[in-house]
Short mmCIF file of C-alpha atoms in Angstrom, two decimals:
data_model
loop_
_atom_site.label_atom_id
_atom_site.label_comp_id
_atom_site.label_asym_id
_atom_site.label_seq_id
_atom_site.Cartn_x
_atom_site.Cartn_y
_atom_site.Cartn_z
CA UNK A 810 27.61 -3.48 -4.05
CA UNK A 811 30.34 -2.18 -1.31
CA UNK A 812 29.23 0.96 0.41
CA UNK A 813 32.11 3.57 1.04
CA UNK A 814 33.28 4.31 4.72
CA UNK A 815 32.41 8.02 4.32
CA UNK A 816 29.69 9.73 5.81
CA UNK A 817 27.48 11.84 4.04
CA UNK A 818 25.68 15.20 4.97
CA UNK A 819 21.69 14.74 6.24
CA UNK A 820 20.63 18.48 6.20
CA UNK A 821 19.02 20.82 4.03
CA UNK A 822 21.08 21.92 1.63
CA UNK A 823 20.54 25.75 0.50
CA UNK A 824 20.17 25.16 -2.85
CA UNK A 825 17.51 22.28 -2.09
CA UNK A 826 14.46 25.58 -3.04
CA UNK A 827 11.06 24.29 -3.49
CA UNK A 828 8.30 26.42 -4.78
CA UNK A 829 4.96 24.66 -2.55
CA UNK A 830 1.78 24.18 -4.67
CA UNK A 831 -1.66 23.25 -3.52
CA UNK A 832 -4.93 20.84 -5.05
CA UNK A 833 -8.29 19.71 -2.93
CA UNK A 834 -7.14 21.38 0.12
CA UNK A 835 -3.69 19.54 0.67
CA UNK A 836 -0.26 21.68 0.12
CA UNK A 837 2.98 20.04 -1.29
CA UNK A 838 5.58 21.48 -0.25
CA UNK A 839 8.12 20.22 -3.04
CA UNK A 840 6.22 21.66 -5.52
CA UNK A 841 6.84 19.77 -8.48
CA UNK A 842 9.84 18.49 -7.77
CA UNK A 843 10.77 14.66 -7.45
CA UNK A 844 13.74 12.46 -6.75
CA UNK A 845 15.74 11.93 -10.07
CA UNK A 846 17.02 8.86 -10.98
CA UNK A 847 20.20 8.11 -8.62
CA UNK A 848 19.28 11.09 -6.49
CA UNK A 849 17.78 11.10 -3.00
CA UNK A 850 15.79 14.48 -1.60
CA UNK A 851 16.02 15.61 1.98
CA UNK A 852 12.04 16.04 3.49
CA UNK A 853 13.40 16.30 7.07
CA UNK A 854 16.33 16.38 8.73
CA UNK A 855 18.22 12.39 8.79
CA UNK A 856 15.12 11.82 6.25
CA UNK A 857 15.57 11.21 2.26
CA UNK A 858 12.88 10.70 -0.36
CA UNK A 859 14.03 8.15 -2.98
CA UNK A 860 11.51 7.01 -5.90
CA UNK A 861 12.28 3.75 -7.22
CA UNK A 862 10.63 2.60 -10.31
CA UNK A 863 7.90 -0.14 -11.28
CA UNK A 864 5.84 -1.05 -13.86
CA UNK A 865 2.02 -0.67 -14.60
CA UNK A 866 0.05 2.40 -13.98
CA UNK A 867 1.22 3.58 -10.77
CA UNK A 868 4.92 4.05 -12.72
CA UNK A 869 6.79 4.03 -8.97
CA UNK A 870 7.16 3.51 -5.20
CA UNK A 871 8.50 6.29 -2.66
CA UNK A 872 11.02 4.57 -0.43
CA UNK A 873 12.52 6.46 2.74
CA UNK A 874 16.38 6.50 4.73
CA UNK A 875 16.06 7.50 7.99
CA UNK A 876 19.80 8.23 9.60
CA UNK A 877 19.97 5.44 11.99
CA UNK A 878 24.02 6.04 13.60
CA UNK A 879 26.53 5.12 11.17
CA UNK A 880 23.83 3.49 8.73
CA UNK A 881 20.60 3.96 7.28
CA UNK A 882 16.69 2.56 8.61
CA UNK A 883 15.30 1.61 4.42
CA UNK A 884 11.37 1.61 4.63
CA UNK A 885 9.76 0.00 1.33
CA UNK A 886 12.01 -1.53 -0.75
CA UNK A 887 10.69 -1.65 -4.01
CA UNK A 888 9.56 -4.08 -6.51
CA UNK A 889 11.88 -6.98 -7.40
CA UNK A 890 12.09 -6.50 -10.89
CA UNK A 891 15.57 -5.17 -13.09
CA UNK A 892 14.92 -1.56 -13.21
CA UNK A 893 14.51 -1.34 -9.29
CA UNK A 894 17.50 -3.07 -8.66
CA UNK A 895 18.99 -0.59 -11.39
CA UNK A 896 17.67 2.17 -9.81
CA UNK A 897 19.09 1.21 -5.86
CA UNK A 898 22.38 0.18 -7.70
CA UNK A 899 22.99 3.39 -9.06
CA UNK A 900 21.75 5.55 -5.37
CA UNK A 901 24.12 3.80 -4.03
CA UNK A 902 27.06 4.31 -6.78
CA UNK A 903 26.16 8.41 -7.18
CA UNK A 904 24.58 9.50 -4.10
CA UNK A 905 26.59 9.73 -0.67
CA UNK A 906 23.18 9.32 1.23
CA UNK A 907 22.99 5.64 0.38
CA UNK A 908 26.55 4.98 0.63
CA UNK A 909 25.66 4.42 4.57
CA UNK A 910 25.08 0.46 4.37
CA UNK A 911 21.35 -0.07 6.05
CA UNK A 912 20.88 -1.75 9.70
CA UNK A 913 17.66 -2.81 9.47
CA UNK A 914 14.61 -2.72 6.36
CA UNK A 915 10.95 -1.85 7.40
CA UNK A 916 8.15 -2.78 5.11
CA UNK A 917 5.06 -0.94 5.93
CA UNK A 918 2.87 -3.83 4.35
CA UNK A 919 3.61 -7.01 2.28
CA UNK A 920 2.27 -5.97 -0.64
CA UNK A 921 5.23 -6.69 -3.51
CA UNK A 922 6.04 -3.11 -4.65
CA UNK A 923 7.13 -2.27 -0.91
CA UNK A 924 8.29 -5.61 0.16
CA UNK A 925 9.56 -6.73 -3.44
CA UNK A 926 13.85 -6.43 -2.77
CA UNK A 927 13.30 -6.58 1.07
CA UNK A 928 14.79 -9.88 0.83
CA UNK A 929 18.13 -8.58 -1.34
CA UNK A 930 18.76 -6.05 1.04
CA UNK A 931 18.49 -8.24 3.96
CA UNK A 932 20.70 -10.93 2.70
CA UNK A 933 23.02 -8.06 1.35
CA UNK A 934 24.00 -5.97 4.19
CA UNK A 935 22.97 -9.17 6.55
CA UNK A 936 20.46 -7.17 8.19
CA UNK A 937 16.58 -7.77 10.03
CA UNK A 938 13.66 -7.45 8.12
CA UNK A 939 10.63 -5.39 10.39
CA UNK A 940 7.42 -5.71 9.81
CA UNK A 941 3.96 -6.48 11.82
CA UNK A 942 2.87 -10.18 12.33
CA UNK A 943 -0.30 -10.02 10.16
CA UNK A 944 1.57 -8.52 6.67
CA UNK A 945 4.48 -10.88 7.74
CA UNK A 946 2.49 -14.55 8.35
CA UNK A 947 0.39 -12.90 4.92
CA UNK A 948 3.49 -12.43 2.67
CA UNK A 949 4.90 -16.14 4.09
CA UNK A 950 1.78 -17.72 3.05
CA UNK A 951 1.72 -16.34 -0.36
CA UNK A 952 5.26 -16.78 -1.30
CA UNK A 953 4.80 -20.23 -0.15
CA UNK A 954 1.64 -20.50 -2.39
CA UNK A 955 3.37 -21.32 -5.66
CA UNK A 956 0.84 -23.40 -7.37
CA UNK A 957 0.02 -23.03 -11.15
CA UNK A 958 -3.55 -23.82 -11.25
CA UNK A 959 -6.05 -22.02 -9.91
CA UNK A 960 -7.20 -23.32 -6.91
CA UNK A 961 -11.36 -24.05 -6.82
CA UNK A 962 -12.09 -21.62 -4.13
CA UNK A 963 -11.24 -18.20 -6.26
CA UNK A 964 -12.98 -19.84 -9.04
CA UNK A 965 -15.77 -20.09 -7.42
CA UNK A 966 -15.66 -16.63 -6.28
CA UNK A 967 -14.95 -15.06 -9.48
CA UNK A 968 -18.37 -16.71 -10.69
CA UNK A 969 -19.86 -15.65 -7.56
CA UNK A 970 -18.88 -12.40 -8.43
CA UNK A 971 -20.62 -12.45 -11.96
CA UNK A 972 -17.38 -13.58 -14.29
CA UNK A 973 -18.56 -15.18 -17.74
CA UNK A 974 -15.99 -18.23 -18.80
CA UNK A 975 -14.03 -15.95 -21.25
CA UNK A 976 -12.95 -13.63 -18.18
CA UNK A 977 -12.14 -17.19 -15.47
CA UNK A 978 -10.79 -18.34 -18.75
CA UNK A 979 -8.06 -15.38 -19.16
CA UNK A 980 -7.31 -15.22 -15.47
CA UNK A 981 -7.19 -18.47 -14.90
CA UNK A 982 -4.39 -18.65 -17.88
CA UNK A 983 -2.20 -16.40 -15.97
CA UNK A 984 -1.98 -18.81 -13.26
CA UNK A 985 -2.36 -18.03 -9.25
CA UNK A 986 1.43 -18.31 -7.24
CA UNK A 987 2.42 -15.01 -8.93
CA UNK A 988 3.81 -13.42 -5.69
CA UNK A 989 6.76 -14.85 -5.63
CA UNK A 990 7.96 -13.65 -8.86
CA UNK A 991 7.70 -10.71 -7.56
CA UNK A 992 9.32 -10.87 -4.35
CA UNK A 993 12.93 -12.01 -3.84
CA UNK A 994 13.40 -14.78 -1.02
CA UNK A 995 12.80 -13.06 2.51
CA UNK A 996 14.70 -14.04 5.10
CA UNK A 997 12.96 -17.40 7.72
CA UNK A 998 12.92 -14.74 10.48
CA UNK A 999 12.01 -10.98 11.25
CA UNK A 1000 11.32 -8.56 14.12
CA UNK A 1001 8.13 -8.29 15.25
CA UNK A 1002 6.52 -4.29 15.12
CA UNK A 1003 3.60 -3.75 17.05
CA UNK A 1004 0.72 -0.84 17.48
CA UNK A 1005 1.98 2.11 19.47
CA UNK A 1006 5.49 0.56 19.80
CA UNK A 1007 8.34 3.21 19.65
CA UNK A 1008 10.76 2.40 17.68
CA UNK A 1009 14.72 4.45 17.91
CA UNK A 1010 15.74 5.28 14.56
CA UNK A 1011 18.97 7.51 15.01
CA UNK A 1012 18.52 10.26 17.73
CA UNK A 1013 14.59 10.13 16.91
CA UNK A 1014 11.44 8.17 18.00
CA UNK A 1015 9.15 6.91 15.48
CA UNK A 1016 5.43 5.46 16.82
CA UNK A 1017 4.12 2.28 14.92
CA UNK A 1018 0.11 3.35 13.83
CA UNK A 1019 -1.32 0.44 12.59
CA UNK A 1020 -4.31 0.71 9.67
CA UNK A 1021 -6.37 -1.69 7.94
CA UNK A 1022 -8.48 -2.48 5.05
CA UNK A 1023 -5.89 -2.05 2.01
CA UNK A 1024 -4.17 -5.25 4.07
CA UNK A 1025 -4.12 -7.36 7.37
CA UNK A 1026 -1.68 -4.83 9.77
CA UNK A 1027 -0.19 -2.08 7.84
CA UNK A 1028 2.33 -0.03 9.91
CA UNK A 1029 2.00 3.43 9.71
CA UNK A 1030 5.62 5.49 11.33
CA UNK A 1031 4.80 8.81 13.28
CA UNK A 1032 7.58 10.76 14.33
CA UNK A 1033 6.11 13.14 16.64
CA UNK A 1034 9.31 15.47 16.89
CA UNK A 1035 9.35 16.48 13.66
CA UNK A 1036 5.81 16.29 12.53
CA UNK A 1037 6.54 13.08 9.90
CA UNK A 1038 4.21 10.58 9.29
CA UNK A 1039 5.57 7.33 7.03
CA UNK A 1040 1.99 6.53 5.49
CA UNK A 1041 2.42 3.64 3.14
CA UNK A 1042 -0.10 2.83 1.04
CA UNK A 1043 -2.90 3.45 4.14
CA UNK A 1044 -2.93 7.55 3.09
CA UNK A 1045 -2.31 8.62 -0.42
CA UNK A 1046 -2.48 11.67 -2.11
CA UNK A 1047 -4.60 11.64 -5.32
CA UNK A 1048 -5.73 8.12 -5.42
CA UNK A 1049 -7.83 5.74 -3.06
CA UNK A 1050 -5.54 2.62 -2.41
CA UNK A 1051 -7.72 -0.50 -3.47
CA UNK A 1052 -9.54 -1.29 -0.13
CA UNK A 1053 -10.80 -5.52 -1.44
CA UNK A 1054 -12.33 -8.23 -0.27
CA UNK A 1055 -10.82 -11.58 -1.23
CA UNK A 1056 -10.91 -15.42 -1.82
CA UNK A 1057 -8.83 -15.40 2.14
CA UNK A 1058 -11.38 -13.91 3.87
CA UNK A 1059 -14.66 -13.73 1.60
CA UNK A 1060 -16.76 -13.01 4.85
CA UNK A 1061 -14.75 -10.03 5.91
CA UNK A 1062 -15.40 -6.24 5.99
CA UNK A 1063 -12.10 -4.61 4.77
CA UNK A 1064 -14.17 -1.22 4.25
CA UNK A 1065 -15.17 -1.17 7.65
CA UNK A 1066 -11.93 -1.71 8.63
CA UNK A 1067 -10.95 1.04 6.50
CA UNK A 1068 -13.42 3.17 8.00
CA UNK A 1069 -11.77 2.31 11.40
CA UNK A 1070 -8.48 3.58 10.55
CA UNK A 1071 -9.43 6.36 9.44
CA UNK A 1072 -10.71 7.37 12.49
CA UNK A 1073 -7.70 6.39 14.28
CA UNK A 1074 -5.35 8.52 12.18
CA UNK A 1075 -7.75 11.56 12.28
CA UNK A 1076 -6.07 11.15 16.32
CA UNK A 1077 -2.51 12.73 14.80
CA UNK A 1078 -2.28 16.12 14.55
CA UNK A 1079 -3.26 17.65 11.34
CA UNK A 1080 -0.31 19.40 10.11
CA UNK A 1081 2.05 16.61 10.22
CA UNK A 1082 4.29 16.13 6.63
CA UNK A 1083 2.68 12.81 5.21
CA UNK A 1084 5.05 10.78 3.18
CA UNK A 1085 3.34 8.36 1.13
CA UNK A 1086 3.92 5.44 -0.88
CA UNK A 1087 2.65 6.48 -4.27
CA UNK A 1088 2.32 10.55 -4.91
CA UNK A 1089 4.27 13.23 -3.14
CA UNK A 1090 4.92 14.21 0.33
CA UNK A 1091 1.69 16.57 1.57
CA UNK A 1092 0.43 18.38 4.33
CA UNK A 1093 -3.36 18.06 4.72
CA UNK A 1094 -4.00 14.94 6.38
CA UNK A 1095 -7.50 15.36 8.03
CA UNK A 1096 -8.39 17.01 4.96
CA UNK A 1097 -7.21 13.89 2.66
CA UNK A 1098 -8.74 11.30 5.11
CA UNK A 1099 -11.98 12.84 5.23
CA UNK A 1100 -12.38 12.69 1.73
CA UNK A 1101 -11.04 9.30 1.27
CA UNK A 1102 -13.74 8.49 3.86
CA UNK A 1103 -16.68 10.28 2.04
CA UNK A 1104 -15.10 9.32 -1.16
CA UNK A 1105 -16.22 5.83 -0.10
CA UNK A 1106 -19.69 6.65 1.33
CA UNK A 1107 -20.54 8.59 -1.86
CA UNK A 1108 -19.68 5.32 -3.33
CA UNK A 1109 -21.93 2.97 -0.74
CA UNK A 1110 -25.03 5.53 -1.23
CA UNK A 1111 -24.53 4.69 -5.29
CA UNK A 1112 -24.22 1.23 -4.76
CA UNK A 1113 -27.06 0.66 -2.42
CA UNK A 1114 -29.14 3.22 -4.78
CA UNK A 1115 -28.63 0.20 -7.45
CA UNK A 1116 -29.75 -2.50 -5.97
CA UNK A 1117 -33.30 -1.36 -6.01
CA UNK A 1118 -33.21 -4.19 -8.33
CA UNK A 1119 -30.93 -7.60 -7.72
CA UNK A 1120 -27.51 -6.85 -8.87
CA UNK A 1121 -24.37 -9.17 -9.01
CA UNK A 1122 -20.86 -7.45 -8.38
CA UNK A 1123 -19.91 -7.31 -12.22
CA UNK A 1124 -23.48 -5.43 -12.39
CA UNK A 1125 -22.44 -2.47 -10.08
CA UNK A 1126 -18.80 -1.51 -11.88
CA UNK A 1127 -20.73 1.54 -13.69
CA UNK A 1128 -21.76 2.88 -10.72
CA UNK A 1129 -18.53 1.99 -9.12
CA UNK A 1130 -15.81 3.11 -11.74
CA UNK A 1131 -15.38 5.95 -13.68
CA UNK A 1132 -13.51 3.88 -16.56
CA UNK A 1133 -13.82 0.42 -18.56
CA UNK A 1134 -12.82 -2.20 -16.69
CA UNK A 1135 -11.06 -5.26 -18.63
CA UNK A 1136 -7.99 -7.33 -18.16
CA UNK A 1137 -5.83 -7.10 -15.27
CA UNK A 1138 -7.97 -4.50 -13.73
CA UNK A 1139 -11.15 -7.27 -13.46
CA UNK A 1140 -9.56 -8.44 -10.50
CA UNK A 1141 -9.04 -5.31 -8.47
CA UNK A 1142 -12.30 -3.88 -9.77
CA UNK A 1143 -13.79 -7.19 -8.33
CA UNK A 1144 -12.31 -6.89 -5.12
CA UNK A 1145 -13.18 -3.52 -4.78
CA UNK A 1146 -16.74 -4.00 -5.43
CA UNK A 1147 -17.46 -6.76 -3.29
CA UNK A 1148 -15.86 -4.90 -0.39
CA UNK A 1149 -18.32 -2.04 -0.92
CA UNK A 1150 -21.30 -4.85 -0.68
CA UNK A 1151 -20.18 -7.08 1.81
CA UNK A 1152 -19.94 -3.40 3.79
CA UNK A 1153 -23.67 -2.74 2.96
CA UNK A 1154 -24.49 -6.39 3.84
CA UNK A 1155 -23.03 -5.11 7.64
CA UNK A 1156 -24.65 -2.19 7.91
CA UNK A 1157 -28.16 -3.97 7.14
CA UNK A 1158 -28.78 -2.03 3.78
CA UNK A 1159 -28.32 -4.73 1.35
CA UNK A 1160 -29.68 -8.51 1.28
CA UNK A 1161 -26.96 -11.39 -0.40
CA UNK A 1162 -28.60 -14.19 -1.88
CA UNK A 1163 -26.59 -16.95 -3.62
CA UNK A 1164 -28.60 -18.50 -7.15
CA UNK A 1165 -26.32 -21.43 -8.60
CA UNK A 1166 -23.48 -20.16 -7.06
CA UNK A 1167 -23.29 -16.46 -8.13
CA UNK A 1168 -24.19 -14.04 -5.57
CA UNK A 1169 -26.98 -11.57 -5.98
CA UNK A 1170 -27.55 -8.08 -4.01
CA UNK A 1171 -30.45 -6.20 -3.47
CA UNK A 1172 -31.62 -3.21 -0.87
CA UNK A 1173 -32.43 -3.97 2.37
#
């Protein structure tokens, strides 16, 4: 892949028209429209939307070039599977944008669809990887987890959880070190980004705004000048990123942490253009954090409201989902749940007790 020495335009074309729509109180100022395959589209001046494909449900990642001097910042990379590579194979064939060889890759959090081809890149254009130290010591320690069994800990919590042996039976056959398929082989170093560091990308400054609760450290990228926020996976759209608790840290409160950082972005102004991992680019933002933030208290009142009677985590996904929940969606659903409890168990309205193992909830 050899980028060509020429250097392509970063402004607003005229015939770049979008007709703006708006749902729940948040405007989108594309409209409808969305990258097409081997095209880039300019949000912002020096800034270009690309959507790079994945599989499952959420179909694709949003991935962002920031003008950075003669090159391009990359923020998410993608997944590291054939059809990503594909897709940043052929931006970089067709579309002049991408032509400018990257200086440096951000990854907003180490989860694989944004940190997948970080890696690739890196070794490619022989370039940094950014990231903060908590999504960067996480992703290390589960690449380095390869193991095929599943270690005694999660199996333990899955029964906690409720799980009969036909569902530890099906994960279990799937096996556990199934990040690093994933993820191509990240570089032994990386560059360090901290909360409220300002970071010079091109002739712009972009503040680091650091969220938790859908991971360790996620780094958020404000760019005050132009009214951008980078949001990741920490503000979407139309859907709730998955907000879990964990076989890592089984006594944490990732909702509370949530809860935090929500009330740390409500700080940024409200009108900024949010650019977010999964979705399209939207104006709104104290609109769509507010109702993330009630979306989850709704869900704690529900919860709480069931446990009049002793409940296990498997017990509550009716009055936590609005679907079935099987297969690969067990584990998330889990996760999910036993956030929401473990959040009640802080706030003093719910009671854990552990029977043989499996842990039971009721009201406080």
């Amino acid at each position: 892949m050899t980028a060509p020495t020429y250097v392509p335009d970063f402004s607003l074309t005229e015939d770049e028209s979008f007709v703006a729509t708006s749902h729940r109180g948040l405007t989108y100022p594309f409209g409808a429209r969305t990258p097409e395959p081997g095209t880039a589209i300019a949000v912002a001046p020096g800034v270009h939307w690309v959507r790079i494909p994945m599989p499952g449900p959420l179909a694709h990642i949003n991935c962002w070039l920031i003008a950075d001097g003669a090159g391009v910042t990359l923020v998410d990379s993608g997944l590291n599977v054939e059809e990503a590579v594909t897709e940043w194979r052929a931006l970089f064939t067709a579309d002049p944008l991408v032509s400018r060889s990257p200086v440096r890759v951000i990854c907003t959090h180490f989860h694989p669809d944004h940190v997948g081809l970080a890696g690739w890149f890196c070794r490619k254009f022989r370039v940094p990887l950014w990231m903060t130290r908590g999504e960067w010591l996480t992703l290390r320690a589960l690449v380095a987890d390869a193991r095929d069994d599943v270690p005694e800990e999660q199996l333990a919590l899955w029964r906690a959880a409720g799980w009969d042996a036909d569902q530890i039976a099906a994960a279990s056959a799937r096996g556990f070190g199934r990040m690093r398929r994933m993820v191509a082989p990240v570089p032994l170093g990386y560059r360090r980004i901290v909360d409220g560091e300002r970071i010079a990308i091109g002739d712009r400054q972009w503040q680091v705004v650091v969220g938790s609760g859908h991971c360790p450290e996620h780094a958020c990228l404000w760019n005050a000048h132009d009214g951008l926020l980078i949001a990741g996976d920490q503000v979407l759209p139309r859907i709730s990123s998955n907000v879990s608790l964990g076989v890592t840290e089984p006594e944490a409160d990732p909702l509370g942490e949530w809860f935090a950082s929500i009330d740390r972005l409500m700080e940024l102004p409200g009108d900024l253009l949010v650019l977010p991992a999964h979705g399209e680019p939207f104006t709104g933002l104290h609109v769509r954090l507010a109702a993330l933030r009630d979306e989850h208290r709704k869900r704690l009142d529900i919860v709480h409201a069931h446990l009049a009677e002793p409940r296990r985590a498997i017990d509550c996904f009716g009055r936590m989902f609005r679907r079935k929940i099987e297969g690969d969606m067990l584990g998330l659903a889990t996760g999910e749940t036993l956030a929401h409890l473990r959040r009640l168990e802080v706030e003093g309205r719910a009671v854990r007790e552990v029977r043989d193992g499996v842990w039971w909830y009721r009201a406080a």
